[in-house]
Coordinates of C-alpha atoms and ligand atoms in Angstrom, one line a residue:
X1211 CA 30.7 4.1 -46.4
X1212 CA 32.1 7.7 -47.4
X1213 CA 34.7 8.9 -46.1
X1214 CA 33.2 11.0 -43.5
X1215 CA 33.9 8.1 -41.8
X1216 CA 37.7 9.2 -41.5
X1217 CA 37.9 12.7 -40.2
X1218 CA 40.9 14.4 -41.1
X1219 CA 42.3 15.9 -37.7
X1220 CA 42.6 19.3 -38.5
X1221 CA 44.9 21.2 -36.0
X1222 CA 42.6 20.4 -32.8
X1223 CA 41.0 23.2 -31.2
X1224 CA 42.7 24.9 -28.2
X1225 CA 43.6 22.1 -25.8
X1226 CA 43.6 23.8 -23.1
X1227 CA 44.6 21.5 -20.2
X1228 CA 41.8 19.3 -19.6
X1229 CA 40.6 16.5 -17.1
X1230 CA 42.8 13.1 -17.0
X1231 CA 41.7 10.1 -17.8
X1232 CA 44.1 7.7 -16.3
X1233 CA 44.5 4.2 -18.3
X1234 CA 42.2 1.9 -16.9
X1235 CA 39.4 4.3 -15.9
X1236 CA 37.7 3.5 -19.5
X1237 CA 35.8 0.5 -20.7
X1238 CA 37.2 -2.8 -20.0
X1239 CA 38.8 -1.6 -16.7
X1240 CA 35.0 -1.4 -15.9
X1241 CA 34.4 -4.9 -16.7
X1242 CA 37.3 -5.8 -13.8
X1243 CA 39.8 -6.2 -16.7
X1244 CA 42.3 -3.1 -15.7
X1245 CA 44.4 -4.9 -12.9
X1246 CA 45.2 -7.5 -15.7
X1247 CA 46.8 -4.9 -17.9
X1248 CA 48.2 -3.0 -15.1
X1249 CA 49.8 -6.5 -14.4
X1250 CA 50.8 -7.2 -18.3
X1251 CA 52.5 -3.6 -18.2
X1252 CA 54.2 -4.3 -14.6
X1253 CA 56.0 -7.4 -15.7
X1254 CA 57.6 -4.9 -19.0
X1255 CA 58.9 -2.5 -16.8
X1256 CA 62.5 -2.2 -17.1
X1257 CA 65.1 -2.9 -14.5
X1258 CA 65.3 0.5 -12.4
X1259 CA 68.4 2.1 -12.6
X1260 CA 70.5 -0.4 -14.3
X1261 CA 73.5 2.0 -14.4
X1262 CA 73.9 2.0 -10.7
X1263 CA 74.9 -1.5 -10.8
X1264 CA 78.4 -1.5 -12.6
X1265 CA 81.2 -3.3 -11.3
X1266 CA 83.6 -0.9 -9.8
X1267 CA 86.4 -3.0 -11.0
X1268 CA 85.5 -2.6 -14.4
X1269 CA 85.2 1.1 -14.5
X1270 CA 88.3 3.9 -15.1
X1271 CA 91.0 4.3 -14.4
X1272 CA 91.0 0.3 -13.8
X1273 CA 91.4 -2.4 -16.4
X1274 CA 88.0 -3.9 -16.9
X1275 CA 88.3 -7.7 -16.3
X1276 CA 86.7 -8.5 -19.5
X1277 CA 89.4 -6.8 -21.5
X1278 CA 91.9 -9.7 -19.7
X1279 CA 90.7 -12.2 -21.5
X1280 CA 89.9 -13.9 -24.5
X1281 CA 86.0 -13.4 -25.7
X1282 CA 84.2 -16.3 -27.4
X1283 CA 85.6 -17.7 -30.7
X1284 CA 83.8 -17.1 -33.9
X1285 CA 81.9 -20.7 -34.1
X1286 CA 80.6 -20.2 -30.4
X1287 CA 77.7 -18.7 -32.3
X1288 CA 76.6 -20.3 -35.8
X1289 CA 73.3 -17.9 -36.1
X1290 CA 73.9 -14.9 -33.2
X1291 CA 71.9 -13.8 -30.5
X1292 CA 71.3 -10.1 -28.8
X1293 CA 73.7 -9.7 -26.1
X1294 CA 72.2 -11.0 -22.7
X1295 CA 72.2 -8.3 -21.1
X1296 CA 69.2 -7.1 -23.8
X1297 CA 67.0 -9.8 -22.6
X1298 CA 64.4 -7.4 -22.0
X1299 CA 63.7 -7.1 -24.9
X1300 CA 61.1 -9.6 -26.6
X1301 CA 57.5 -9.3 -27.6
X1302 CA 55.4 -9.5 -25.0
X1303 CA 51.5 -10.8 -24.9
X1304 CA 48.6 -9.7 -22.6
X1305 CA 47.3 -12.8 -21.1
X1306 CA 43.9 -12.0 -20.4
X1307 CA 43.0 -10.9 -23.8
X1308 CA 42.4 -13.9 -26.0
X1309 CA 41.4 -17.6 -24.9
X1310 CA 43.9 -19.6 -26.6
X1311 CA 47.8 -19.4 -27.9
X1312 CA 46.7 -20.5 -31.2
X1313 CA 44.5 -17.5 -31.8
X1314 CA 46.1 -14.7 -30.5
X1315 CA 48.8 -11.8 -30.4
X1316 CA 51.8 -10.8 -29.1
X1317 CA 53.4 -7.3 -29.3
X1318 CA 56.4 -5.9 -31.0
X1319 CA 58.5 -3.6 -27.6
X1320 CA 58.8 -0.4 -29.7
X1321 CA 59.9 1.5 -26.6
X1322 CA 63.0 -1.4 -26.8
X1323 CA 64.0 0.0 -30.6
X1324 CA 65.1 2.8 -33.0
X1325 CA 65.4 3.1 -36.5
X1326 CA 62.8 1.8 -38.9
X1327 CA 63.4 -1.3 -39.3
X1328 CA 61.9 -4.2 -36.7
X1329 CA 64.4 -7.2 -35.9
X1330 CA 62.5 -10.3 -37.5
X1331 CA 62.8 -12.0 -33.7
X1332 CA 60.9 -8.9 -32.6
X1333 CA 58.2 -8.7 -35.1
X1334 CA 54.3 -8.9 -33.5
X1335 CA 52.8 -12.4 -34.1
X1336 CA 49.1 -12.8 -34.7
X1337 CA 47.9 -16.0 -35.4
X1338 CA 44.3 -17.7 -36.0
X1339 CA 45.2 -20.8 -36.1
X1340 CA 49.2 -21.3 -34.7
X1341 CA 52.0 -20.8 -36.5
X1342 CA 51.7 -23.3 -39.0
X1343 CA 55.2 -25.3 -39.7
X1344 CA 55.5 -25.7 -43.4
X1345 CA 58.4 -27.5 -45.3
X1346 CA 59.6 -26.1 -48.2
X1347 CA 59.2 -29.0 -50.0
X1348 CA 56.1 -29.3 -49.1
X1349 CA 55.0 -26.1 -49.9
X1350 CA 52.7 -25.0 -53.3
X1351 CA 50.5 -22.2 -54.5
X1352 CA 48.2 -22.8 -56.4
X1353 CA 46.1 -20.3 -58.4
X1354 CA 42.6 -20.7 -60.1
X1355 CA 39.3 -19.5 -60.9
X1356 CA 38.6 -16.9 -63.4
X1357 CA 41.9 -17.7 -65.2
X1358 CA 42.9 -19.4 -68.2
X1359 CA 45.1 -21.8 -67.1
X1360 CA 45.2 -23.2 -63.4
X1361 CA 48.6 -23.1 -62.1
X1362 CA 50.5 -25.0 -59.0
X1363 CA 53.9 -23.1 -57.9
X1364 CA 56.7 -24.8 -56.0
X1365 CA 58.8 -22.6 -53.8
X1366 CA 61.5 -22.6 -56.6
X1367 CA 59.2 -21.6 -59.2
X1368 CA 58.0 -18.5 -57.1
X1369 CA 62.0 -17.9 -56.6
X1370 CA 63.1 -18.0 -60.1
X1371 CA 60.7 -15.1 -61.0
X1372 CA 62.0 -11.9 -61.0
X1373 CA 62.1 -10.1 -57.9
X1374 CA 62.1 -7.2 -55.8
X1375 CA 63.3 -5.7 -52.3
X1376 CA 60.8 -3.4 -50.5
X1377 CA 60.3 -1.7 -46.8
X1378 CA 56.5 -1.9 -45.5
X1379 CA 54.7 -1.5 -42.7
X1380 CA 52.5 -3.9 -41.3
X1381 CA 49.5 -3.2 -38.7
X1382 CA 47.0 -5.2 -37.4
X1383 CA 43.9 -3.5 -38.1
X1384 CA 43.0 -4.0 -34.6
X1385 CA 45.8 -2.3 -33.2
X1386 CA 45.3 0.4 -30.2
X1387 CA 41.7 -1.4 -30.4
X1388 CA 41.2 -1.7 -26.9
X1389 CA 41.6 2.3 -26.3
X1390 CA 38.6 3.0 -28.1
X1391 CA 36.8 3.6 -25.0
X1392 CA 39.7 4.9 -23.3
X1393 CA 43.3 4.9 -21.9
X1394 CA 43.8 1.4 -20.9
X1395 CA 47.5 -0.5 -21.3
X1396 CA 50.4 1.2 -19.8
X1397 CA 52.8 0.7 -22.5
X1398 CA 53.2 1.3 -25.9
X1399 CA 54.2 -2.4 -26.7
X1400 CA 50.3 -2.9 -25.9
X1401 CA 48.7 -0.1 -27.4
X1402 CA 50.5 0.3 -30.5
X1403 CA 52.8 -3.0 -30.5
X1404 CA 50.8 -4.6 -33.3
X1405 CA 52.8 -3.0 -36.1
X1406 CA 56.3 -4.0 -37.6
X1407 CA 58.1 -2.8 -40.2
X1408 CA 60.4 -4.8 -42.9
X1409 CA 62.3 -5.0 -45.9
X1410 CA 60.4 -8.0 -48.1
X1411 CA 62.1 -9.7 -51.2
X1412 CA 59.4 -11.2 -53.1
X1413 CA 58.0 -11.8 -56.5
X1414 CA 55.5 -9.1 -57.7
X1415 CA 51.4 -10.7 -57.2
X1416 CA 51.3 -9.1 -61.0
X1417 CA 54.0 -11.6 -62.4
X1418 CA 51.5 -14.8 -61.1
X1419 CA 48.7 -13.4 -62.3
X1420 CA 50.3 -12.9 -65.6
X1421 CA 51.6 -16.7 -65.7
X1422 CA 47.9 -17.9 -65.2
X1423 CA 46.2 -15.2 -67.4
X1424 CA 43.5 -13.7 -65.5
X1425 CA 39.6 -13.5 -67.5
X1426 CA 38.4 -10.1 -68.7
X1427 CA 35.3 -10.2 -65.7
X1428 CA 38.0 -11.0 -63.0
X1429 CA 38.2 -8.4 -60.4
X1430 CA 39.1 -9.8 -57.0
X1431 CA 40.9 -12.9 -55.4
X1432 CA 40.6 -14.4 -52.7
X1433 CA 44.4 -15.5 -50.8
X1434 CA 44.2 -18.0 -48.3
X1435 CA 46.4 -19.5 -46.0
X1436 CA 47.9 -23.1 -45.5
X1437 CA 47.5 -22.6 -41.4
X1438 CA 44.2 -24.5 -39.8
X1439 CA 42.4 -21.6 -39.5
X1440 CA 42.8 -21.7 -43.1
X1441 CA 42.2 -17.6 -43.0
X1442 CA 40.9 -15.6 -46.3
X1443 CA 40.8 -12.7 -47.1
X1444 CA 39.2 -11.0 -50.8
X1445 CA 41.7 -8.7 -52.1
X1446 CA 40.8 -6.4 -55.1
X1447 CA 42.5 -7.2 -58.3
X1448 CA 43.7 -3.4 -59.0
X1449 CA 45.8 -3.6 -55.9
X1450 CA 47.1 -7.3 -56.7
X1451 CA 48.5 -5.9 -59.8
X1452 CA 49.7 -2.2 -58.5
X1453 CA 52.2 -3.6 -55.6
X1454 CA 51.4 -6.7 -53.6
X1455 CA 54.1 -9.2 -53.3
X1456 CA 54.6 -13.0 -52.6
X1457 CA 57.3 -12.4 -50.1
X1458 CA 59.8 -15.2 -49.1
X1459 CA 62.5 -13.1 -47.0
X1460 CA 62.2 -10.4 -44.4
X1461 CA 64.9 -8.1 -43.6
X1462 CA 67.5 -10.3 -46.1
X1463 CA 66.6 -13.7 -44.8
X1464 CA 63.6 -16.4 -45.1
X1465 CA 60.8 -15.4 -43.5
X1466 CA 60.2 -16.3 -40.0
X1467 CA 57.8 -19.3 -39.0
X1468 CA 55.5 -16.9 -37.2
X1469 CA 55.5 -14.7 -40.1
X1470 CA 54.3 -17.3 -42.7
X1471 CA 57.5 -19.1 -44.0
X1472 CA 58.0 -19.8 -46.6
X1473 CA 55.4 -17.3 -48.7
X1474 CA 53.2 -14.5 -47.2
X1475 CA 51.4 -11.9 -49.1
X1476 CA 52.4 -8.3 -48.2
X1477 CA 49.5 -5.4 -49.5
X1478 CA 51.4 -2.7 -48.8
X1479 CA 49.0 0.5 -46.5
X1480 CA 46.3 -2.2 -46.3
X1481 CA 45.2 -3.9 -42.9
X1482 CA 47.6 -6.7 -41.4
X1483 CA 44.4 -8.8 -41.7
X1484 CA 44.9 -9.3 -45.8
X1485 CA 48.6 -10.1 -45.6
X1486 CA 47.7 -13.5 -45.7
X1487 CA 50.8 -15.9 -44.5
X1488 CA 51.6 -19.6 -45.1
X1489 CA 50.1 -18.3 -48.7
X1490 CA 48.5 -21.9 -50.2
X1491 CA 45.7 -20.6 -52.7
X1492 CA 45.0 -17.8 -55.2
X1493 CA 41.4 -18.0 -56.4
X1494 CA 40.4 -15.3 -59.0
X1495 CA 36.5 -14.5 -59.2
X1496 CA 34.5 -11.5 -60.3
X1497 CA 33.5 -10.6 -56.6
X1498 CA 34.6 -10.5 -52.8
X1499 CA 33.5 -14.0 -50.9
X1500 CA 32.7 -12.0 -47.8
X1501 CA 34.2 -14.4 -45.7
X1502 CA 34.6 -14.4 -42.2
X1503 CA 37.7 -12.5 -41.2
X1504 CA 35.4 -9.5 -43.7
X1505 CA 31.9 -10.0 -42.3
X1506 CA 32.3 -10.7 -38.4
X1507 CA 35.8 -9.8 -38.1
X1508 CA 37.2 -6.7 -39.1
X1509 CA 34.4 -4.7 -40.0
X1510 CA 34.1 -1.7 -38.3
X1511 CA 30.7 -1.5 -36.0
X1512 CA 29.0 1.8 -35.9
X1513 CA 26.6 4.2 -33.1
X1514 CA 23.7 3.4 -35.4
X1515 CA 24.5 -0.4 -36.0
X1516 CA 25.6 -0.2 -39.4
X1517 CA 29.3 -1.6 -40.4
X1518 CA 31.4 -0.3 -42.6
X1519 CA 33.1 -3.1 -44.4
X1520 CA 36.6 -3.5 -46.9
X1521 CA 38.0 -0.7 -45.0
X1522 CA 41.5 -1.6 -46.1
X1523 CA 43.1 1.3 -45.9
X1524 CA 45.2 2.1 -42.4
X1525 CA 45.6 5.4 -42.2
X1526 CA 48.5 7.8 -41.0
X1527 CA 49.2 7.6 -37.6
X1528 CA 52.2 7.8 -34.7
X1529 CA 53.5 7.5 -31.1
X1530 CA 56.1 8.2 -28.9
X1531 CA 57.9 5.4 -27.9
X1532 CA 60.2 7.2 -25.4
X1533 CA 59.4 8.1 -23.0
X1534 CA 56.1 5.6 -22.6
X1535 CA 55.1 3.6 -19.3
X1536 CA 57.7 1.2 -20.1
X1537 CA 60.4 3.5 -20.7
X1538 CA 60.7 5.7 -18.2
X1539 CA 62.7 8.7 -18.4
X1540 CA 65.6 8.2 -15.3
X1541 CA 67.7 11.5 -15.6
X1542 CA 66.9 15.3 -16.0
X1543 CA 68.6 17.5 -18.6
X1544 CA 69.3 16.3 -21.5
X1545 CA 67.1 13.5 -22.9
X1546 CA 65.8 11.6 -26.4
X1547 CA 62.3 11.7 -27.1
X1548 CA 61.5 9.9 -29.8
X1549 CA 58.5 8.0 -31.8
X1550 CA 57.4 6.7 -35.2
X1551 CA 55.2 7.6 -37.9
X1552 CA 53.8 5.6 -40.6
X1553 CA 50.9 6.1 -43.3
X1554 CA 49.1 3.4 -45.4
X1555 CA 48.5 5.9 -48.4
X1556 CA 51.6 7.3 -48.8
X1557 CA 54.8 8.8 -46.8
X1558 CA 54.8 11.1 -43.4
X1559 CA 55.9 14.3 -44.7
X1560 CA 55.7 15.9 -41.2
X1561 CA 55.4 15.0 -37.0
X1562 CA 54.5 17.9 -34.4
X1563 CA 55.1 17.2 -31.0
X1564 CA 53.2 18.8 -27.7
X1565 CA 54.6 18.3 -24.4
X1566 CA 51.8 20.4 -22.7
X1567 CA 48.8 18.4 -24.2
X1568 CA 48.1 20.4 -27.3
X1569 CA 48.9 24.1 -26.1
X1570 CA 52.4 24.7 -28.6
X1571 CA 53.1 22.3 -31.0
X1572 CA 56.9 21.8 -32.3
X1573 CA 57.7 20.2 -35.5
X1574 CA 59.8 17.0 -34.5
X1575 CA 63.2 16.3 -36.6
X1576 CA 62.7 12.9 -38.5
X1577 CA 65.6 11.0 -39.3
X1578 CA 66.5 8.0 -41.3
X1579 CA 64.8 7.0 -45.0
X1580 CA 61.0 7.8 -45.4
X1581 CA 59.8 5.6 -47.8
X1582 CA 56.0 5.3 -48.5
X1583 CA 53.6 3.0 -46.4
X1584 CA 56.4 2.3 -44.1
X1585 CA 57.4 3.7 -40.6
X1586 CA 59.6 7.0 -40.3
X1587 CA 61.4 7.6 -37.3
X1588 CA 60.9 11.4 -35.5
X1589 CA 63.0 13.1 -32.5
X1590 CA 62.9 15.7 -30.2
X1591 CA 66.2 16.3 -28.5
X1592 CA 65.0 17.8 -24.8
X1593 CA 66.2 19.5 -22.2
X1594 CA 64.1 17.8 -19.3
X1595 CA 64.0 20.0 -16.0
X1596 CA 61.7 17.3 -14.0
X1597 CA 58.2 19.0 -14.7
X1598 CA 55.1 17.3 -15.4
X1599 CA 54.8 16.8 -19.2
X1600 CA 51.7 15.9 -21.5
X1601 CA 53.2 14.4 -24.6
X1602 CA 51.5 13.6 -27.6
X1603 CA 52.7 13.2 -31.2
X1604 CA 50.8 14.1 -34.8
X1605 CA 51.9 12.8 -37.9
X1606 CA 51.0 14.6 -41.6
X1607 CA 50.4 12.3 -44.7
X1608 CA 51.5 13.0 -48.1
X1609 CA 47.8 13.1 -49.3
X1610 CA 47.3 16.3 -46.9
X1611 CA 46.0 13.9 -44.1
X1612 CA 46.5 14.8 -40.3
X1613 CA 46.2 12.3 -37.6
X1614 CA 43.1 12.7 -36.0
X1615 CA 42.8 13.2 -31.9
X1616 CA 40.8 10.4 -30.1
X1617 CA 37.2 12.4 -30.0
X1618 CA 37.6 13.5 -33.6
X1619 CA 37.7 9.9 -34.2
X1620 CA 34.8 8.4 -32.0
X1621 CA 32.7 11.4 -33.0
X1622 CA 32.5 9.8 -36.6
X1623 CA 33.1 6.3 -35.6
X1624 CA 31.5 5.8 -31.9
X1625 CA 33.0 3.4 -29.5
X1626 CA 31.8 -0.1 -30.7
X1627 CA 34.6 -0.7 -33.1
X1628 CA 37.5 -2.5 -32.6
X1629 CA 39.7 -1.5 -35.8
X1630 CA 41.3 1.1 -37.4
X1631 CA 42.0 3.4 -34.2
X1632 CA 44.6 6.0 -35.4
X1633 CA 43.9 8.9 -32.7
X1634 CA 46.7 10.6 -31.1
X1635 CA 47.9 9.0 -28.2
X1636 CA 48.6 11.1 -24.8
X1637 CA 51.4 9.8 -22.3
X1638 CA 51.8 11.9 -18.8
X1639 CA 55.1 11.9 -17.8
X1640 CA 55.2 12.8 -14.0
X1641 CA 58.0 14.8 -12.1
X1642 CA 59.8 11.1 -10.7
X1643 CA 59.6 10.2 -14.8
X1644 CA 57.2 7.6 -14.2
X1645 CA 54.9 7.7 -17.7
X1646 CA 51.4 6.5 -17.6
X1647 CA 48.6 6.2 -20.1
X1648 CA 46.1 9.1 -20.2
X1649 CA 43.7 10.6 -22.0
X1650 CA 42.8 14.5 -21.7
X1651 CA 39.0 14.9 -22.0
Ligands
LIG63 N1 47.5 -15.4 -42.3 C1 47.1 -16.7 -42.0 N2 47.2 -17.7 -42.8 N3 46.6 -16.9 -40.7 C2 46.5 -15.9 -39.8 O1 46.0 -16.1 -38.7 N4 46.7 -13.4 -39.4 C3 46.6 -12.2 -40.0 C4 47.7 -12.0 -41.1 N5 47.8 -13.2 -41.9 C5 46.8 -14.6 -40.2 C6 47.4 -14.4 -41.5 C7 46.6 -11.0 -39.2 S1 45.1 -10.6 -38.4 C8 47.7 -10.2 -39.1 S2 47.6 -8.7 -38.2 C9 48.9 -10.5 -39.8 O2 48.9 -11.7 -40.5 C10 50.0 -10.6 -38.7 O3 51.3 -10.9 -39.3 P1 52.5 -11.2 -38.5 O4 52.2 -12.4 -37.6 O5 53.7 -11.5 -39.4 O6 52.8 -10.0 -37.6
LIG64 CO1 45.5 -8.6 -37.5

């Protein structure tokens, strides 16, 4: 398919303040399936007015009673923990929406951090088959087909190539997919929680491919995983050799279980789908297998029936993480907002900001490093007088792209996909702070 397909969201057109759509009121919330979610979200709420509860004893011009006595010593701790009074803070998954632990999701709490970088502990899991435990012993790629010589890799062998550090997003294609047909989980863990962002150190896919000597008529692989669901993917072999990795640490250590220890494959801007983990197999052929996670899965289902297919690209995107339903804002005045941004074809060069749904647009202030096809963080700092807000966020691309707004996007695209939903997402923040999910029609 072309790329009409992917409408560029041009400024939208006067938003003049329109009806509410309240999350919940759109498709599955029909089928009976909204007092789940508002029950998923419920549970993540945090603690209300946590500040109320300190210990007078412990507050000026007293001495607090922890600075009487000795803390823990260093070896209470080999491999340390958040502090417990962070225990909030965890990924979260929505009970209702898949049929078994082994083949489902759980969400990273964005609202719960800052920065770009995701805590490995706090990175979204989706699995198809559990997370597989793999030994590193145990553990061997092994890479044939169209190449001259069929190779098997230990872990050591993979870890004595060269090698390289670099910060990526990944998103589940299907992220935000159940708000195609409207606003529907309070909480930006749910609707956008299915995207993390790390620093990998791995071995360039380029440097295997080398080692085995790909055939002249080669142009994709397949990767496939060691889990029992034994997921596949066909990945072209002009991005192999322009910047995919074999990873073996996140964020400076192995890679986490759940994450695909002790190799994963990171594409870098393409669909969570292809980063295939517990990495067992490279075959090299002249065309895609169309297997299943790129025939029934994650293709994209149109109005008129047809699919579009290998749509590998996720494209630029954002949200406000705080305020969101989970993260409440508690005091007027002064107050953060704040969000993230991220692009799979290149960097975020820009985020505007609307807090009356669309009318005036302000350009947000992004801070930290912006690196290509990996998550910037944006702020607002605002002076909150306790009205009724409309908040959305809309991130620029470095290829000239702007984030599209939900209609632009279901007006090319219809409501039968799943994947690939980048529209801008609207929170109402109501005079008490509450923040719910909406969408303005
Ligand atoms: N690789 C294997 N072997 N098995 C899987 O189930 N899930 C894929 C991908 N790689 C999967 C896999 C999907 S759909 C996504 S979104 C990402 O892994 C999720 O990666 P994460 O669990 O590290 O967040
Ligand atoms: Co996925």
């Amino acid at each position: 398919m072309s790329d009409t397909s992917r409408p560029a969201g041009d400024a939208p057109p006067s938003l003049a303040r329109r009806k509410l759509l309240l999350a919940g009121a759109g498709g599955l919330a029909a089928a009976g399936l909204g007092t789940a979610s508002a029950r998923a979200a419920d549970a993540a709420k945090p603690a209300a007015a946590a500040t109320s509860a300190a210990n007078p004893k412990n507050l000026p011009p007293n001495v607090a009673e922890f600075s009487k006595v000795l803390g823990d010593g260093v070896a209470a701790h080999p491999y340390g923990k958040p502090s417990k009074f962070e225990a909030n803070v965890v990924r979260r998954d929505v009970e209702w929406l898949t049929a078994s632990r082994e083949s489902s999701v759980n969400f990273t709490p964005l609202h719960e951090l800052d920065g770009i970088i995701t805590p490995n502990g706090l990175c979204f899991e989706r699995h198809h088959g559990g997370a597989t435990e793999v030994s590193p012993h145990d553990y061997r790629l092994m890479i044939n087909g169209l190449v001259d010589k069929p190779l098997i890799f230990t872990l050591e062998d993979i870890k004595r190539m060269p090698r390289v550090n670099r910060v990526y997003f990944l998103e589940c294609a299907a992220n935000s997919g159940m708000e195609w047909r409207g606003a529907q989980l309070n909480g930006c863990q749910f609707t956008h929680g299915m995207v993390h962002n790390v620093m990998y150190t791995g071995v360039p896919l380029k440097y295997v491919l080398e080692e085995a000597g790909v055939k002249a008529n080669a142009k994709w692989l397949m990767l496939e995983g060691g889990d029992a669901a034994g997921m596949n993917r066909s990945l072209p072999l002009d991005k192999a050799l322009k910047d995919c990795l074999l990873a073996f640490r996140m964020n400076g250590e192995a890679l986490r279980q759940e994450n695909g220890y002790p190799v994963r494959a990171v594409i870098p801007g393409w669909e969570g789908n292809m980063w295939v983990k517990w990495l067992r197999r490279i075959k090299v052929g002249d065309q895609p297998w169309h297997a299943r996670e790129e025939t029934s899965k994650y293709t994209d289902l149109l109005e008129d029936g047809r699919s579009r297919r290998f749509t590998f690209f996720m494209d630029a995107k954002s949200v406000i993480t705080n305020p969101s339903p989970q993260a409440p804002w508690v005091h007027k005045g002064r107050n953060v907002l704040t969000g993230i941004a991220w692009s799979g074809r290149g960097s975020i060069t820009r985020v505007d900001v609307t807090v009356d749904g669309g009318k005036t647009w302000q350009q947000a202030r992004i801070d930290g490093p912006v690196l290509e096809q990996s998550i910037t963080r944006f702020y607002v700092d605002y002076d909150w007088n306790g009205q009724e807000l409309l908040i959305q966020s809309r991130c620029h691309d470095s290829t000239g792209y702007v984030q599209p707004t939900k209609d632009e996007l279901r007006k090319v695209r219809g409501v039968n996909s799943i994947y690939h939903n980048n529209g801008i997402q609207t929170w109402l923040v109501r005079t008490n702070g509450e923040v719910e999910n909406v969408e303005i029609t």
